[in-house]
Short mmCIF file of C-alpha atoms in Angstrom, two decimals:
data_model
loop_
_atom_site.label_atom_id
_atom_site.label_comp_id
_atom_site.label_asym_id
_atom_site.label_seq_id
_atom_site.Cartn_x
_atom_site.Cartn_y
_atom_site.Cartn_z
CA MET A 13 0.00 0.00 0.00
CA ALA A 14 1.38 3.33 -0.97
CA ASN A 15 1.86 5.74 1.90
CA ASP A 16 -0.38 8.27 0.21
CA ARG A 17 -1.40 10.48 3.15
CA MET A 18 -4.78 11.36 1.62
CA GLU A 19 -5.70 7.70 1.17
CA LEU A 20 -4.57 6.88 4.70
CA ASP A 21 -6.59 9.79 6.13
CA GLU A 22 -9.65 8.60 4.19
CA LEU A 23 -9.27 5.02 5.42
CA MET A 24 -8.82 6.19 9.00
CA GLY A 25 -11.87 8.41 8.62
CA ALA A 26 -13.93 5.32 7.81
CA ALA A 27 -12.42 3.47 10.79
CA LEU A 28 -13.22 6.43 13.05
CA GLU A 29 -16.85 6.32 11.85
CA GLU A 30 -16.97 2.71 13.01
CA ALA A 31 -15.39 3.64 16.34
CA ARG A 32 -18.05 6.30 16.87
CA ARG A 33 -20.75 3.71 16.13
CA ALA A 34 -19.22 1.50 18.82
CA CYS A 35 -19.22 4.40 21.25
CA ASP A 36 -22.88 5.12 20.48
CA ALA A 37 -23.65 1.46 21.21
CA GLY A 38 -21.83 1.65 24.55
CA GLU A 39 -18.87 -0.40 23.33
CA VAL A 40 -15.19 0.53 23.49
CA PRO A 41 -14.69 2.87 20.52
CA ILE A 42 -12.39 0.90 18.27
CA GLY A 43 -13.17 0.88 14.58
CA ALA A 44 -11.65 -0.96 11.65
CA VAL A 45 -11.98 -1.18 7.89
CA VAL A 46 -10.41 -3.53 5.37
CA ARG A 47 -9.45 -2.24 1.94
CA ARG A 48 -8.61 -4.59 -0.86
CA ARG A 49 -8.04 -4.21 -4.55
CA ARG A 50 -10.64 -5.99 -6.64
CA SER A 51 -7.90 -8.22 -7.99
CA HIS A 52 -4.75 -8.56 -5.94
CA ARG A 53 -3.04 -9.98 -9.02
CA ARG A 54 -3.47 -6.74 -10.99
CA PRO A 55 -3.50 -3.95 -8.40
CA ARG A 56 -2.88 -1.15 -10.89
CA VAL A 57 -5.87 -2.09 -13.02
CA GLN A 58 -8.57 -2.38 -10.38
CA PRO A 59 -9.44 0.37 -7.89
CA ALA A 60 -9.31 -0.32 -4.17
CA HIS A 61 -12.54 -0.75 -2.26
CA LEU A 62 -13.63 -1.50 1.28
CA VAL A 63 -14.52 -5.14 1.82
CA GLY A 64 -15.15 -4.99 5.56
CA ARG A 65 -16.11 -2.63 8.36
CA SER A 66 -16.43 -3.35 12.04
CA HIS A 67 -16.36 -1.74 15.44
CA GLY A 68 -16.10 -2.52 19.13
CA ALA A 69 -15.92 -5.96 20.64
CA ARG A 70 -17.35 -8.36 18.09
CA ARG A 71 -18.62 -11.06 20.44
CA ASP A 72 -21.71 -11.63 18.35
CA CYS A 73 -20.10 -13.02 15.20
CA GLY A 74 -17.73 -15.84 14.56
CA ASP A 75 -15.92 -14.73 11.41
CA PRO A 76 -14.65 -11.44 10.06
CA GLY A 77 -16.99 -9.61 7.69
CA ALA A 78 -14.27 -9.06 5.08
CA ALA A 79 -13.60 -12.81 4.90
CA ARG A 80 -17.33 -13.49 4.53
CA ARG A 81 -17.65 -10.88 1.81
CA THR A 82 -14.63 -12.06 -0.20
CA GLY A 83 -15.39 -15.75 0.32
CA ASN A 84 -11.94 -16.45 1.72
CA TYR A 85 -10.40 -16.07 5.17
CA ARG A 86 -7.14 -15.11 3.49
CA LEU A 87 -7.13 -11.41 2.71
CA THR A 88 -3.93 -11.39 0.68
CA GLY A 89 -3.06 -7.91 -0.50
CA ALA A 90 -5.52 -6.21 1.85
CA ALA A 91 -4.89 -3.30 4.15
CA LEU A 92 -6.45 -3.21 7.61
CA CYS A 93 -6.95 0.25 9.06
CA VAL A 94 -7.78 0.32 12.78
CA THR A 95 -8.04 3.19 15.22
CA ILE A 96 -6.01 1.53 18.02
CA GLU A 97 -2.89 -0.65 17.92
CA PRO A 98 -3.93 -4.32 17.74
CA CYS A 99 -3.50 -6.73 20.64
CA LEU A 100 -1.57 -10.00 20.51
CA MET A 101 -4.59 -12.06 19.45
CA CYS A 102 -5.41 -9.57 16.70
CA VAL A 103 -1.84 -9.63 15.38
CA GLY A 104 -2.15 -13.42 15.18
CA ALA A 105 -5.34 -13.03 13.16
CA LEU A 106 -3.61 -10.54 10.82
CA VAL A 107 -0.77 -12.99 10.21
CA HIS A 108 -3.23 -15.84 9.62
CA ALA A 109 -5.29 -13.73 7.20
CA ARG A 110 -2.16 -12.65 5.30
CA ILE A 111 -2.94 -8.93 5.61
CA ALA A 112 -0.45 -6.93 3.52
CA THR A 113 -0.58 -3.64 5.45
CA LEU A 114 -1.64 -2.64 8.93
CA VAL A 115 -2.51 1.02 9.43
CA TYR A 116 -3.32 2.13 12.96
CA GLY A 117 -3.97 5.40 14.71
CA ALA A 118 -2.98 5.43 18.38
CA ALA A 119 -0.69 3.13 20.31
CA GLU A 120 -2.25 0.96 23.03
CA LEU A 121 0.33 1.07 25.80
CA LYS A 122 -1.19 -1.73 27.91
CA THR A 123 -2.07 -4.37 25.33
CA GLY A 124 -0.72 -3.24 21.96
CA ALA A 125 1.30 -6.01 20.34
CA VAL A 126 2.79 -4.23 17.35
CA THR A 127 5.18 -1.83 19.10
CA SER A 128 3.91 -1.10 22.62
CA THR A 129 4.17 -4.24 24.77
CA VAL A 130 5.59 -6.86 22.40
CA ARG A 131 6.58 -6.85 18.77
CA ALA A 132 4.51 -9.85 17.80
CA VAL A 133 4.90 -9.14 14.10
CA SER A 134 8.59 -9.98 14.24
CA CYS A 135 8.31 -13.22 16.23
CA ARG A 136 10.48 -15.89 14.65
CA GLY A 137 7.64 -18.38 14.25
CA ASN A 138 5.47 -16.10 12.14
CA ASN A 139 5.28 -17.25 8.55
CA HIS A 140 3.97 -13.90 7.29
CA ARG A 141 5.05 -10.28 7.69
CA PHE A 142 3.14 -7.12 6.86
CA GLU A 143 3.87 -3.45 6.40
CA ILE A 144 3.03 -1.23 9.39
CA VAL A 145 1.96 2.40 9.19
CA ALA A 146 1.41 3.91 12.64
CA GLY A 147 0.13 7.25 13.90
CA VAL A 148 -2.48 8.08 11.25
CA ARG A 149 -4.84 10.64 12.82
CA GLU A 150 -3.33 9.56 16.11
CA ASP A 151 -4.62 12.42 18.26
CA GLU A 152 -8.19 11.94 17.05
CA CYS A 153 -8.07 8.19 17.69
CA ARG A 154 -6.57 8.63 21.16
CA GLU A 155 -9.01 11.36 22.17
CA LEU A 156 -12.01 9.23 21.21
CA MET A 157 -10.78 6.48 23.58
CA HIS A 158 -9.96 8.94 26.37
CA ALA A 159 -13.36 10.63 26.11
CA PHE A 160 -15.13 7.26 26.25
CA PHE A 161 -13.34 6.17 29.41
CA ARG A 162 -13.68 9.61 31.07
CA ALA A 163 -17.43 9.38 30.51
CA ARG A 164 -17.47 5.82 31.88
CA ARG A 165 -15.62 6.86 35.03
CA SER A 166 -17.92 9.84 35.59
CA GLY A 167 -21.01 7.70 35.05
CA THR A 168 -22.35 9.62 32.06
#
C-alpha cells in the first residue's frame, strides 16, 4: 500500500466512523476497515474498495466480515486500518489472514502487540510479515478512547 497520506486519512476516517458507532452502542470505541483491490493480481488495473467494516468488541459473530464478503479467510493484498494498535490475538489473526498492510492510529500502551508491549509481528515463528503504518490521525483516535473512558468513570 502506498503511503499516500490522503488515502490513509480517508481510510482512518472510515475506521473512526466505526469507532463512533461502537461508542454510540456503549462499546469501546475501536473501529476498523479492510481495503482490498478488486484483484490482488493486478493492483494497478482495479481500484481499491472496502470489503469490511467493524467496530467494538465483536462477540456476536464468529468470522470477520471481510472474509465473509470475499469468500476467503485469506485477505492477501488487503490493508487493515484500525483506530487503536492491535493486541496479541489480533496480530495473530492478521498474520493468519495474510494482511499486507496494517494502518493504525494510536498506540495501546497496555495491550498493543505491534510496538507497545511486544513486537509480535517480528516473532520468529510467524510465517507472514506485513507493512506497518502507525500514527495516522493519532490524536483523534486517542481522544475518542480517552473521552469514552472519562465518561465511563464519571457515570455519564
